[in-house]
Coordinates of C-alpha atoms in Angstrom, one line a residue:
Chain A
X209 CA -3.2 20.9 -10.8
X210 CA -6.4 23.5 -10.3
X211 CA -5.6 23.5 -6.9
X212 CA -6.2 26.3 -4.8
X213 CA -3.5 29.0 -3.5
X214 CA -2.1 28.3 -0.4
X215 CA -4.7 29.8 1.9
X216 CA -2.1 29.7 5.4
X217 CA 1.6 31.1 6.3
X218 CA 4.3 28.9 7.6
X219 CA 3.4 31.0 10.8
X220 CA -0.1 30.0 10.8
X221 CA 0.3 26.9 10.3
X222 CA 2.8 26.3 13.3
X223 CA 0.6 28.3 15.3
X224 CA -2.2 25.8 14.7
X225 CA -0.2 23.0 15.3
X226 CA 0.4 24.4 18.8
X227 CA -2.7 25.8 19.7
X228 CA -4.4 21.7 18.2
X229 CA -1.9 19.2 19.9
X230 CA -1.5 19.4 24.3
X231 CA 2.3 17.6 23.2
X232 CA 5.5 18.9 21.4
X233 CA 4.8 18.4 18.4
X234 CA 9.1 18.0 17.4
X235 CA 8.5 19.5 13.9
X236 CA 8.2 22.6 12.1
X237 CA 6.5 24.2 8.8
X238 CA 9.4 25.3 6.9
X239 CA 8.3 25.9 3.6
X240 CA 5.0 26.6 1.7
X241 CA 4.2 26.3 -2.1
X242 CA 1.8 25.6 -4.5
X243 CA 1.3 22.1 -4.2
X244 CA 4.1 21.7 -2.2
X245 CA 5.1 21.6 1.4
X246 CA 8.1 20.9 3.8
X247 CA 8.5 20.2 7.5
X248 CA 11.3 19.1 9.3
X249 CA 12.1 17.5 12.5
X250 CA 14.8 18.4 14.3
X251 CA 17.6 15.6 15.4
X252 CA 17.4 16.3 19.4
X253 CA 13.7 15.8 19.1
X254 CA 14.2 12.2 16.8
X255 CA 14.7 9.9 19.9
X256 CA 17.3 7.9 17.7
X257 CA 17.6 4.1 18.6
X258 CA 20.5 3.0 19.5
X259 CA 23.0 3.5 16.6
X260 CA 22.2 6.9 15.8
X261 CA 18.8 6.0 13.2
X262 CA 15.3 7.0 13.6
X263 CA 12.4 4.3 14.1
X264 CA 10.4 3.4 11.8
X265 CA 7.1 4.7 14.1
X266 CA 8.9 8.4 13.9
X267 CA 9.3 8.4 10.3
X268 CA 5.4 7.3 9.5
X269 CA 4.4 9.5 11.8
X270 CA 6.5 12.7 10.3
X271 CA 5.0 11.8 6.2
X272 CA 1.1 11.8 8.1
X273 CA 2.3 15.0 9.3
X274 CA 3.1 16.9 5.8
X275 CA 0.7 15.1 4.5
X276 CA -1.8 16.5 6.7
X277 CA -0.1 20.2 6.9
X278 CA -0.2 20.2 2.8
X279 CA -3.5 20.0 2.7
X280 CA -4.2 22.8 5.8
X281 CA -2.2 24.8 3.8
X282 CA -4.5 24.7 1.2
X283 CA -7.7 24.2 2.3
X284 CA -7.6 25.8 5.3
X285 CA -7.1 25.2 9.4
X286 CA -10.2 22.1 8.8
X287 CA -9.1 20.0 11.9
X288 CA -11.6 17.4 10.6
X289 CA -9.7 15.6 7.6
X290 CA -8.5 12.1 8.7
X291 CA -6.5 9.7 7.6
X292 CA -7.4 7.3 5.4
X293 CA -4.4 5.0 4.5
X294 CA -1.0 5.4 4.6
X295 CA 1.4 3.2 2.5
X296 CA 5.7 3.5 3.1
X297 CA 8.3 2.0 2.0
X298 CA 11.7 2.5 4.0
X299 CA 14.3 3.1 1.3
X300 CA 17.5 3.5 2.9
X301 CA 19.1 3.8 6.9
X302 CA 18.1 7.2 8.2
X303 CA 21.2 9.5 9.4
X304 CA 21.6 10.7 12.6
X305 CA 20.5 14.2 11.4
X306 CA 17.3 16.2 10.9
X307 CA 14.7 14.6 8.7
X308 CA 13.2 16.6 5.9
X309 CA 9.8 15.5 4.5
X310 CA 8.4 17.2 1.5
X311 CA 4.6 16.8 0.6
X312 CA 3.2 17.3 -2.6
X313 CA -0.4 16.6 -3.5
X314 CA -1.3 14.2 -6.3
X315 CA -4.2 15.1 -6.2
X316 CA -7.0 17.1 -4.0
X317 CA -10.4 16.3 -4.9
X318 CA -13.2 17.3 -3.2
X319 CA -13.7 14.2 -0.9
X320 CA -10.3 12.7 -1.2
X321 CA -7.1 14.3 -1.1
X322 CA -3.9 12.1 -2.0
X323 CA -0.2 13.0 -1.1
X324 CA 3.4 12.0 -1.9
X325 CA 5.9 12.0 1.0
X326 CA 9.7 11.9 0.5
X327 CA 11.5 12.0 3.9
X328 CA 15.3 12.4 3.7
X329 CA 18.3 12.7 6.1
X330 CA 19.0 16.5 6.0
X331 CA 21.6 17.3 3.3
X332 CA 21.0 13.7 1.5
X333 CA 19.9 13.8 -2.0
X334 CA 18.3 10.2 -2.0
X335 CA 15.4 9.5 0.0
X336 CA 14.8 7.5 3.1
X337 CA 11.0 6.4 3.0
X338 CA 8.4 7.3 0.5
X339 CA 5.1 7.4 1.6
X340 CA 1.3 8.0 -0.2
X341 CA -0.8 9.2 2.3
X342 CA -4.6 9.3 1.9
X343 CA -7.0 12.1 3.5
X344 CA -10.5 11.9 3.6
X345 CA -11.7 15.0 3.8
X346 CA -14.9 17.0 5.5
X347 CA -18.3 17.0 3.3
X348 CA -18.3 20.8 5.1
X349 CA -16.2 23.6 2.8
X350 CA -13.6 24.3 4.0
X351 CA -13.4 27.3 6.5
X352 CA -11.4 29.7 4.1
X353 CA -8.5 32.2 4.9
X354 CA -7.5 32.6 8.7
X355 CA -9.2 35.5 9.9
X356 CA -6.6 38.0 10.7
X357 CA -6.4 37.4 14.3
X358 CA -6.0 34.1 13.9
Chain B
X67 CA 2.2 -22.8 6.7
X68 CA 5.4 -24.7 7.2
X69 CA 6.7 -21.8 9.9
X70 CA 8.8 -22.7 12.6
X71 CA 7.3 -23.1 16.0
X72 CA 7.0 -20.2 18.0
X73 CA 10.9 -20.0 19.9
X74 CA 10.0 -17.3 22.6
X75 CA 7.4 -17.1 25.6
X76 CA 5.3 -14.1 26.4
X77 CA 7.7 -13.3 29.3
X78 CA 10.9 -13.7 26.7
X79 CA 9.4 -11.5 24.5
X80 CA 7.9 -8.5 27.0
X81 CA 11.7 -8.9 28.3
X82 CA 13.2 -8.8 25.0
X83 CA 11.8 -5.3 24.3
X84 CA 12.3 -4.3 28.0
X85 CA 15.9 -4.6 27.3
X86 CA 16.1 -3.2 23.5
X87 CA 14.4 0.1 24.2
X88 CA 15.2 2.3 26.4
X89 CA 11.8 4.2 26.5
X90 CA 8.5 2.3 27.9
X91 CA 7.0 0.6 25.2
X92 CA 3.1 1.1 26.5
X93 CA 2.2 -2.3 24.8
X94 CA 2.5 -5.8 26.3
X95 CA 2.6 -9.3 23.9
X96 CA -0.7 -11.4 25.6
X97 CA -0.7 -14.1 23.3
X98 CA 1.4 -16.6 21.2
X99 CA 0.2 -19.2 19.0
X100 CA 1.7 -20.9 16.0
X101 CA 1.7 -18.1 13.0
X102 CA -0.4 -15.6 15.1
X103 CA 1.0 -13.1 18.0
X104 CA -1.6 -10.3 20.2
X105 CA -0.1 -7.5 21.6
X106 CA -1.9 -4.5 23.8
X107 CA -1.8 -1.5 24.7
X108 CA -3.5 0.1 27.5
X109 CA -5.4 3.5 27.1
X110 CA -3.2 4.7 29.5
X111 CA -0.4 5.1 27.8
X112 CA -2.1 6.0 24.6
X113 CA -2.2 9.4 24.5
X114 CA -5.4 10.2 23.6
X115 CA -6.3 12.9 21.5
X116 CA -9.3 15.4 22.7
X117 CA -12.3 13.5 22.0
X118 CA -10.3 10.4 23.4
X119 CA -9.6 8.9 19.7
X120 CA -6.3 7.6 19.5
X121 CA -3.7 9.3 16.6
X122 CA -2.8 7.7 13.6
X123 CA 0.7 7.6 14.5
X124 CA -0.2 5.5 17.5
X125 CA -1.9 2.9 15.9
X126 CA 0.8 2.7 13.4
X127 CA 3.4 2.2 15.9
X128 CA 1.8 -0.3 17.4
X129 CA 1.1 -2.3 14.0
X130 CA 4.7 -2.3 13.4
X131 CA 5.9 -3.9 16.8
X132 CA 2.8 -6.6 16.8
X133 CA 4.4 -7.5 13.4
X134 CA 8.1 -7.3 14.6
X135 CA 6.6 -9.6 18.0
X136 CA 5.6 -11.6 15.8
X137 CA 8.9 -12.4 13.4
X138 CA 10.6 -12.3 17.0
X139 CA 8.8 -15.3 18.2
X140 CA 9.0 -17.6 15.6
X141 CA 12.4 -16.7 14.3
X142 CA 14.2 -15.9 17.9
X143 CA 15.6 -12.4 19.2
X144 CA 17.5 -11.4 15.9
X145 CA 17.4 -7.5 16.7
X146 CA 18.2 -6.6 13.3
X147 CA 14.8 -7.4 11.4
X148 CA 13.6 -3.9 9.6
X149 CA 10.6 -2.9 8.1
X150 CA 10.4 -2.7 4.8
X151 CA 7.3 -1.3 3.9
X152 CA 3.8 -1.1 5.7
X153 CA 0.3 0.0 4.5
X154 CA -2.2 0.4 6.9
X155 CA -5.8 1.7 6.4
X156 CA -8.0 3.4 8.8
X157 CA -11.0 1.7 8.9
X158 CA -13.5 3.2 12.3
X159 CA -13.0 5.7 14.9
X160 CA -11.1 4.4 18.1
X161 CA -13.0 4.6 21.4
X162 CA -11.0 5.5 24.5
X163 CA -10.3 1.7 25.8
X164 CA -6.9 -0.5 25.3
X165 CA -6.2 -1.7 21.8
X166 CA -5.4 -5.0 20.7
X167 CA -3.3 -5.9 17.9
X168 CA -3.8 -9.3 16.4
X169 CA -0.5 -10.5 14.0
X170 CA -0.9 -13.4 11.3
X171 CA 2.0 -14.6 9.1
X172 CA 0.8 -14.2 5.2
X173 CA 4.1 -15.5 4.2
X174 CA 7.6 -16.2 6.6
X175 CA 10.1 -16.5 4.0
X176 CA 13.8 -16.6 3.8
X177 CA 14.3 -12.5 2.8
X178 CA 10.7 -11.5 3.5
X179 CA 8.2 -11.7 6.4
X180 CA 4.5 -10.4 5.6
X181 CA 2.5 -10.0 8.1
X182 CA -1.4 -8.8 8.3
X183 CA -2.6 -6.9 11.7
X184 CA -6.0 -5.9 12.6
X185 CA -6.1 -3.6 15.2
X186 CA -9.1 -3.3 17.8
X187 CA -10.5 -1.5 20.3
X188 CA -11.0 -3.6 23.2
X189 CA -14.1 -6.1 23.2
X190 CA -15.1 -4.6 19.9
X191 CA -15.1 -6.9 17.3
X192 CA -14.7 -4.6 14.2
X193 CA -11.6 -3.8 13.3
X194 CA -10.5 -0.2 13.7
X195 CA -7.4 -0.4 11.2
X196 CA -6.1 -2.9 8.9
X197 CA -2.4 -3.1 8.2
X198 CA 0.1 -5.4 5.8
X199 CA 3.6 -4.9 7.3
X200 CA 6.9 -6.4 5.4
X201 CA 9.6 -6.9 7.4
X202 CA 13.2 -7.7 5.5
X203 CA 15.2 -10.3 7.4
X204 CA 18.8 -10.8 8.4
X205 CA 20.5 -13.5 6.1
X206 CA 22.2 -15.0 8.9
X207 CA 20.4 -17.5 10.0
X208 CA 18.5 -17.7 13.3
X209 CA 19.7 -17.4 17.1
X210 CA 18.1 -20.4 17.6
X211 CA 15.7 -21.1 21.0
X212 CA 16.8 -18.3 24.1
X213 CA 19.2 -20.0 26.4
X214 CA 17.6 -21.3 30.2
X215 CA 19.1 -17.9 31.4
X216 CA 17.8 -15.4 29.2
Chain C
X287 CA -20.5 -6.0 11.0
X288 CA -23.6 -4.7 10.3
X289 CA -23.6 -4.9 6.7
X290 CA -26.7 -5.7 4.8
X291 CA -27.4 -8.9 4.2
X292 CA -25.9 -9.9 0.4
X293 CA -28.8 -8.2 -2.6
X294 CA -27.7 -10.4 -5.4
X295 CA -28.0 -14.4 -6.2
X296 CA -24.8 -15.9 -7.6
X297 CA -26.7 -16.2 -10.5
X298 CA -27.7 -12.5 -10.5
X299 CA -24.2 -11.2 -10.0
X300 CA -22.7 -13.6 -13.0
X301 CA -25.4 -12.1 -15.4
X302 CA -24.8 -8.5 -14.4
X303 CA -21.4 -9.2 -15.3
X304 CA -21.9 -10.8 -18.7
X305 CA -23.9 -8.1 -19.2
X306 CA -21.8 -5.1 -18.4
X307 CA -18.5 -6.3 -20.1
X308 CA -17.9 -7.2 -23.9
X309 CA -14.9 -9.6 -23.2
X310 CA -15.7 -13.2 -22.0
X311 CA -14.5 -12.7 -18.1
X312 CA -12.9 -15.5 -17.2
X313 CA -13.7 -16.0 -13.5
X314 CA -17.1 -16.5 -12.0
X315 CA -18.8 -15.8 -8.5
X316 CA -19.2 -19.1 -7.1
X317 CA -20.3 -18.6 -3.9
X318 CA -21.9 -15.2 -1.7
X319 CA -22.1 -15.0 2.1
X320 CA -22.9 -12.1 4.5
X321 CA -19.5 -9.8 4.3
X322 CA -17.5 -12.6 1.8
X323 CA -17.4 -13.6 -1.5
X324 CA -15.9 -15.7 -3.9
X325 CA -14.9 -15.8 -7.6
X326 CA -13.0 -18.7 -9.3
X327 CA -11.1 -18.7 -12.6
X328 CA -10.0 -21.6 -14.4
X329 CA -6.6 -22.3 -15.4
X330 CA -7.8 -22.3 -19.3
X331 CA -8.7 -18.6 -19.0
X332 CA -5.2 -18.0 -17.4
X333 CA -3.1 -17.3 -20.0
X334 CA -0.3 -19.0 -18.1
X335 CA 3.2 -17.7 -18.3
X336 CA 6.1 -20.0 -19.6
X337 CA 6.7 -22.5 -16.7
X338 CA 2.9 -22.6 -16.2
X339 CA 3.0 -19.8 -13.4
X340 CA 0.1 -16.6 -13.4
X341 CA 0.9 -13.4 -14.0
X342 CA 1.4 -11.0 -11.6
X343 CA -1.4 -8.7 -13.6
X344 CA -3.8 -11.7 -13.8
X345 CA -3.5 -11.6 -10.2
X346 CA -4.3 -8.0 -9.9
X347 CA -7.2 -8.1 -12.2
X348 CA -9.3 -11.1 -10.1
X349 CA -8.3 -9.1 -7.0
X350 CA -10.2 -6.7 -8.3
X351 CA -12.9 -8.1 -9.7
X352 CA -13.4 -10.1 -6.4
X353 CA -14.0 -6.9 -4.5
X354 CA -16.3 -5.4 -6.7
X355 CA -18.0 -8.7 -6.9
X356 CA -18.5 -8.2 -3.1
X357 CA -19.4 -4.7 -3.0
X358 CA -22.1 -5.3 -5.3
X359 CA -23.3 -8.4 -4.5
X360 CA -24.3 -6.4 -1.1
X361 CA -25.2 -2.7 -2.1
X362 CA -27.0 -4.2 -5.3
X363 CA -25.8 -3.6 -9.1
X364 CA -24.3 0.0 -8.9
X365 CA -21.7 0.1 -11.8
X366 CA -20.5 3.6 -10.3
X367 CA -18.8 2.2 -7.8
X368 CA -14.8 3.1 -8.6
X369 CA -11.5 1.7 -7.5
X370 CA -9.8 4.2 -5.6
X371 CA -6.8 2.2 -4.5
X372 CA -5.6 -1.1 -4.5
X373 CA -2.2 -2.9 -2.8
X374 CA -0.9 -5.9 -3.4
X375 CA 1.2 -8.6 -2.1
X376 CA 2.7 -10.9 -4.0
X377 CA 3.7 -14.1 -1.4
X378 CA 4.1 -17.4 -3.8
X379 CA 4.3 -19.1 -6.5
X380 CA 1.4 -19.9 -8.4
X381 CA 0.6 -23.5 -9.4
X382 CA -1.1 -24.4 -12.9
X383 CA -4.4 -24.8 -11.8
X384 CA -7.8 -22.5 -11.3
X385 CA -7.4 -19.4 -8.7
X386 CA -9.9 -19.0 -6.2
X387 CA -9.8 -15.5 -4.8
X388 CA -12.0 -14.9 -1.5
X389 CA -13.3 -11.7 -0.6
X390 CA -13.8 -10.1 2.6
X391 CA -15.6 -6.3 4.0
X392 CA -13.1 -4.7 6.2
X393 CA -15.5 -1.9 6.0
X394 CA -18.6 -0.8 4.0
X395 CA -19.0 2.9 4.5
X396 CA -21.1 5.2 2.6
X397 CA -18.3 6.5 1.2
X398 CA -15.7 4.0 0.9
X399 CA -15.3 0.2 0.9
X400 CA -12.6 -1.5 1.8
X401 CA -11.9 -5.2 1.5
X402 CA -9.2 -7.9 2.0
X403 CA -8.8 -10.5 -0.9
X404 CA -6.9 -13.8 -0.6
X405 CA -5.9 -15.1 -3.9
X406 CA -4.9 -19.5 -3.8
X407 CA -4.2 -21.8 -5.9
X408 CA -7.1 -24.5 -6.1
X409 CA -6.7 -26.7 -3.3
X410 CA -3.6 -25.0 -1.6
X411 CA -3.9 -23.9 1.8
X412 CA -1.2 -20.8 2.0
X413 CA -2.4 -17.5 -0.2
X414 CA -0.3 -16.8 -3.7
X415 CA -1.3 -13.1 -3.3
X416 CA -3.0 -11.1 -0.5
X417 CA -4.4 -7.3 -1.7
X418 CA -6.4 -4.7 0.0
X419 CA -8.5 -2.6 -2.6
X420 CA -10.6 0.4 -1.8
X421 CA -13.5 1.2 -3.6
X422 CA -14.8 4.9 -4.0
X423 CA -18.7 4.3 -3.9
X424 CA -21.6 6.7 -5.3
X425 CA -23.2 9.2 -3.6
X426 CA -26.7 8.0 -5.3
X427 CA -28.7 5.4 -2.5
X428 CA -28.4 1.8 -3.6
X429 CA -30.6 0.5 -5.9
X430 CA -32.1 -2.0 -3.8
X431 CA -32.8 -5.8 -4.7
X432 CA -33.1 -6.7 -8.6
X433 CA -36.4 -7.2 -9.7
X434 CA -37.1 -10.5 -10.4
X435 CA -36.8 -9.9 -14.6
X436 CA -33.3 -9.3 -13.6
Chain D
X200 CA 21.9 7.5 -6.9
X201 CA 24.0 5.9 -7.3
X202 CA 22.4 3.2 -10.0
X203 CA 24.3 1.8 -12.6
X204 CA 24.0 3.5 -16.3
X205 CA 21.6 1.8 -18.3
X206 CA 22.5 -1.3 -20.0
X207 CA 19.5 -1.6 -22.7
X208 CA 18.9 0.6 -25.1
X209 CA 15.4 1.1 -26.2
X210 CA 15.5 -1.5 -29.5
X211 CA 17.1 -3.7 -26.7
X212 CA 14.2 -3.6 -24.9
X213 CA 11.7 -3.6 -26.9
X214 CA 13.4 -6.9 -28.4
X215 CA 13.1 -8.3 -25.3
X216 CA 9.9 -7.9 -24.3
X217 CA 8.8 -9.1 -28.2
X218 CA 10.8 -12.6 -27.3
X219 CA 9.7 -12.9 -23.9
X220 CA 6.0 -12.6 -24.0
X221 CA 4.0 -15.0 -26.4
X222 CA 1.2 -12.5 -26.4
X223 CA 1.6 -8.5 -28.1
X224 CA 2.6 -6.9 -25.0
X225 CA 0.4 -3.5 -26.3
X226 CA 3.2 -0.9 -24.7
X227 CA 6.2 0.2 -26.2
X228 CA 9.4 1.4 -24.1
X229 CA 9.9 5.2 -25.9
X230 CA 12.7 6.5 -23.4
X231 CA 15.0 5.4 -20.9
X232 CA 17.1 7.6 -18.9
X233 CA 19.7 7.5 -16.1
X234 CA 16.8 6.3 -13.0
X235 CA 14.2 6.9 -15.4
X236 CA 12.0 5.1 -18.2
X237 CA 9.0 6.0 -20.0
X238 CA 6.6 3.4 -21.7
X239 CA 3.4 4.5 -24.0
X240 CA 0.0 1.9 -24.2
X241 CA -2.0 2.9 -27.8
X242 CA -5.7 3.5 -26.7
X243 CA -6.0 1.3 -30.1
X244 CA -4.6 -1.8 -27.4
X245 CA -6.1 -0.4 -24.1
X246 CA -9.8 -2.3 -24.4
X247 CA -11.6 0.6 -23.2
X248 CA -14.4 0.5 -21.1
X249 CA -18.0 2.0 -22.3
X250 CA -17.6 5.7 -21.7
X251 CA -14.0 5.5 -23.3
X252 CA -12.4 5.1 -20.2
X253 CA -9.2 2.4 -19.1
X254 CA -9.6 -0.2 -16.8
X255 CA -8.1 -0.5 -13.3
X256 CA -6.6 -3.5 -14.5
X257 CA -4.7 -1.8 -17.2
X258 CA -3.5 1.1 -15.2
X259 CA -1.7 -2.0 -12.9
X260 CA -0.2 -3.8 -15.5
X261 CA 0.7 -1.0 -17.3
X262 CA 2.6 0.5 -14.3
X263 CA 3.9 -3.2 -13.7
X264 CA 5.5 -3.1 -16.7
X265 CA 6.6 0.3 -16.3
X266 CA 8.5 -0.6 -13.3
X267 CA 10.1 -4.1 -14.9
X268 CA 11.0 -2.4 -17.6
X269 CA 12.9 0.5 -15.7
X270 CA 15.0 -2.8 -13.5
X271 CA 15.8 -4.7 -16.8
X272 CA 16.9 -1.6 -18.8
X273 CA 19.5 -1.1 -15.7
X274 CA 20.5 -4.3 -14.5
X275 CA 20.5 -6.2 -17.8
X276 CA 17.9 -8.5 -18.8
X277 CA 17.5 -10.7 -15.7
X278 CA 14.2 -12.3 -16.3
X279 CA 14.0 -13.3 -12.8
X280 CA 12.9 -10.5 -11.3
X281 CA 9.5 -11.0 -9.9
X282 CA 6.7 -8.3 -8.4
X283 CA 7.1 -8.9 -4.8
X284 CA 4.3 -5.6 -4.2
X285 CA 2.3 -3.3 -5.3
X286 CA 0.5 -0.4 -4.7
X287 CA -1.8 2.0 -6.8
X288 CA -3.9 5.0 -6.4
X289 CA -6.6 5.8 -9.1
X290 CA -6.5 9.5 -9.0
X291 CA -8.3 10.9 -11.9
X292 CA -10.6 9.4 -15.3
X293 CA -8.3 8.3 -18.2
X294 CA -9.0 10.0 -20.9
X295 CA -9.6 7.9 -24.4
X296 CA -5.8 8.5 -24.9
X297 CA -2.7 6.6 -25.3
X298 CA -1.3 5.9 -21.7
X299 CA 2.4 7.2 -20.9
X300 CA 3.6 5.5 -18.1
X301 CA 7.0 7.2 -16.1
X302 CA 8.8 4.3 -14.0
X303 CA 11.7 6.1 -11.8
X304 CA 14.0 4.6 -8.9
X305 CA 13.3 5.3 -5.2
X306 CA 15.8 3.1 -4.7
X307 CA 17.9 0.2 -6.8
X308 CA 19.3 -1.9 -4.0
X309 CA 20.8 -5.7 -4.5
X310 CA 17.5 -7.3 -3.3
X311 CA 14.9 -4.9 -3.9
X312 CA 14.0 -2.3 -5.8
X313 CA 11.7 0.0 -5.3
X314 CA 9.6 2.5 -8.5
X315 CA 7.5 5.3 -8.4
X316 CA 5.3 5.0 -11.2
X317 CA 3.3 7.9 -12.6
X318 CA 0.4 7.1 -15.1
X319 CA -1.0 10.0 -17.4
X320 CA -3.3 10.2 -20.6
X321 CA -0.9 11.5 -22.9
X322 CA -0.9 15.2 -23.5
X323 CA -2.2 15.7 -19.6
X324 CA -0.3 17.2 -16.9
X325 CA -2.6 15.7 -13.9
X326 CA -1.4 11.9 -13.3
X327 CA -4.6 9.7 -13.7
X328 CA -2.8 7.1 -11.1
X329 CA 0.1 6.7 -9.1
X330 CA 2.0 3.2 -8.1
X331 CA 4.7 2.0 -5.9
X332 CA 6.3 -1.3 -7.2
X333 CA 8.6 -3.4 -5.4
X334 CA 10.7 -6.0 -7.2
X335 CA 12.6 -9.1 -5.7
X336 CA 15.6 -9.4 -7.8
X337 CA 17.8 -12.7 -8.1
X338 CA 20.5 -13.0 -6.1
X339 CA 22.7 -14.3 -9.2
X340 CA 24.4 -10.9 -10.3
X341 CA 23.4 -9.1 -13.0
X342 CA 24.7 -10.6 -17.1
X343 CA 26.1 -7.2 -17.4
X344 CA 25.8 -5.6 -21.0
X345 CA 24.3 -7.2 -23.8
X346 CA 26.3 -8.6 -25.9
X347 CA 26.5 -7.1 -29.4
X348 CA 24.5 -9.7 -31.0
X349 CA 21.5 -9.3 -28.9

């Protein structure tokens, strides 16, 4: 897609996650590309039900998440893109690991951006929950590159 | 629809998920009525965001257990009910008050529960979000009515 | 909500869609209140499967149709306005007779519409389909009532 | 996954479809791969729209048939399997192109299965939409290969 570059570092990102939410936020920016993004929660932070499997609630909240770091990434740190919908479907029982979500836009217009969300148990090659996730994003352009204090 | 007459009372239900999680659950089920359930949550426990809008996450959480109080009540404590898939769209912008969930059975099947939720702030009567939630049900059958003791 | 009241007769919204489309349609608006609609096609147009059911896609399709029926029936005859997404339910079994498919406004934005459809078979009390389709609408102002040469 | 190997070739399929539907069915299955299945609509079939565009309606049963088409070529031709959901995002204009349409497993379970669908005007790299289909499948196994006469 004509999308732009990547306009934030994994340590930007994290940074504005921190500096944006009062609560731990349990996951991390771990990979940036083109198009492309990963985060992953960490198990101590997955308050597991009993069992060992992660709720349902955890796992939609972790695909909003990359959705919504995928297109930071990109646009810039524009806290003012919102959710629009969110569709899942839970695929499989999650492990009682770290969950990996990758993001990848389908597309990112200029009022809309749409996203596909795979979350898997760490090491697993087949999905637990897919998820599209729908932005609507600010009629404002977006801010540009972090400035370098930033 | 031919469902089943709701099995559980308000107080069978709130104790139900007092026993099953081990975390507070911030909402409380208010209502049952044949095919319909209303759960809320107070704006006390809803974490608000700066602004005093209430996350995505939260709403979607809260969606998923008004449908799961719902399948609960009619079909009797059968724990192991999962979500299958849920699509929820964002509709206004929360205001800092309790929310109300209201639960109505499109279909309670044999496999399949669907279940549409409109979510609202409190004495508003547009609904903030709008979800379908699929839940996939156990193929044994039913527990049948709570026992005098439970 | 506070919607505008409904811009287009029954009559007016049947013509603009004769108009707009070559093929013959099939279903037609029968009936346009403040935030609902509702079209009707008849079982001849339904190209029934074998064992007299309707097809899932025939399903889609009047879903569809019913929400753009809606959105212009109350913003006035804007062909711009666009589907952006559209989820669907699929809950019984169709019977061989006309579907009625009734229309609802969870929200009309300036941006985005979104509405909840019902789909029954004539005379049937529980929904064959339920869908929730989003509708991308133009920028340009509405064009206001239809002049009466409309 | 671990999905069975496809048990349908593409003449197979195609055969199938010709006996199944009393109607031309417009698509054409052109490959099928371990998880994965491509069918191709001829604009000369898709009924464009002024402007040389393809209806939403097409787009949903094209993906539809994507996704059935993907099930039967794996689990043999079980015509039982019905559309229990399904979701679509409109992402981009079709161009006045044939439509490929690539069906792939998120998951292949004994009651559901679950397809991403991704819908492009052939020669394109953008996807012009993007669906999520969930079948039912009959709880009656699977007839296993096709006989040699079939």
């Amino acid at each position: 897609m004509a999308t732009p570059k990547p306009q934030m570092t994994i340590a930007d990102l994290n940074q504005f996650f921190d500096d944006a939410f009062d609560t731990p936020r349990g996951y991390e920016v771990v990979r940036i590309e083109q198009d492309r993004l990963r985060i992953r929660q960490s198990v101590e932070t997955l308050m597991l039900r009993p069992g060992g499997t992660v709720s349902g609630p955890t796992l939609m909240a972790l695909a909003d998440a990359a959705a919504y770091a995928l297109i930071l990434a990109h646009i810039g740190p524009v806290a003012l893109a919102v959710t629009s919908s969110l569709t899942i479907s839970f695929l499989r029982k999650p492990q009682p690991v770290d969950v990996v979500a990758d993001a990848e836009f389908l597309k990112l217009g200029r009022k809309l951006a749409v996203v596909d969300v795979r979350l898997r148990s760490d090491g697993m090659a087949d999905p637990i929950a897919q998820a599209v996730v729908t932005y609507a994003l600010p009629s404002t352009p977006p801010l540009g590159p972090l400035p370098d204090s930033a």
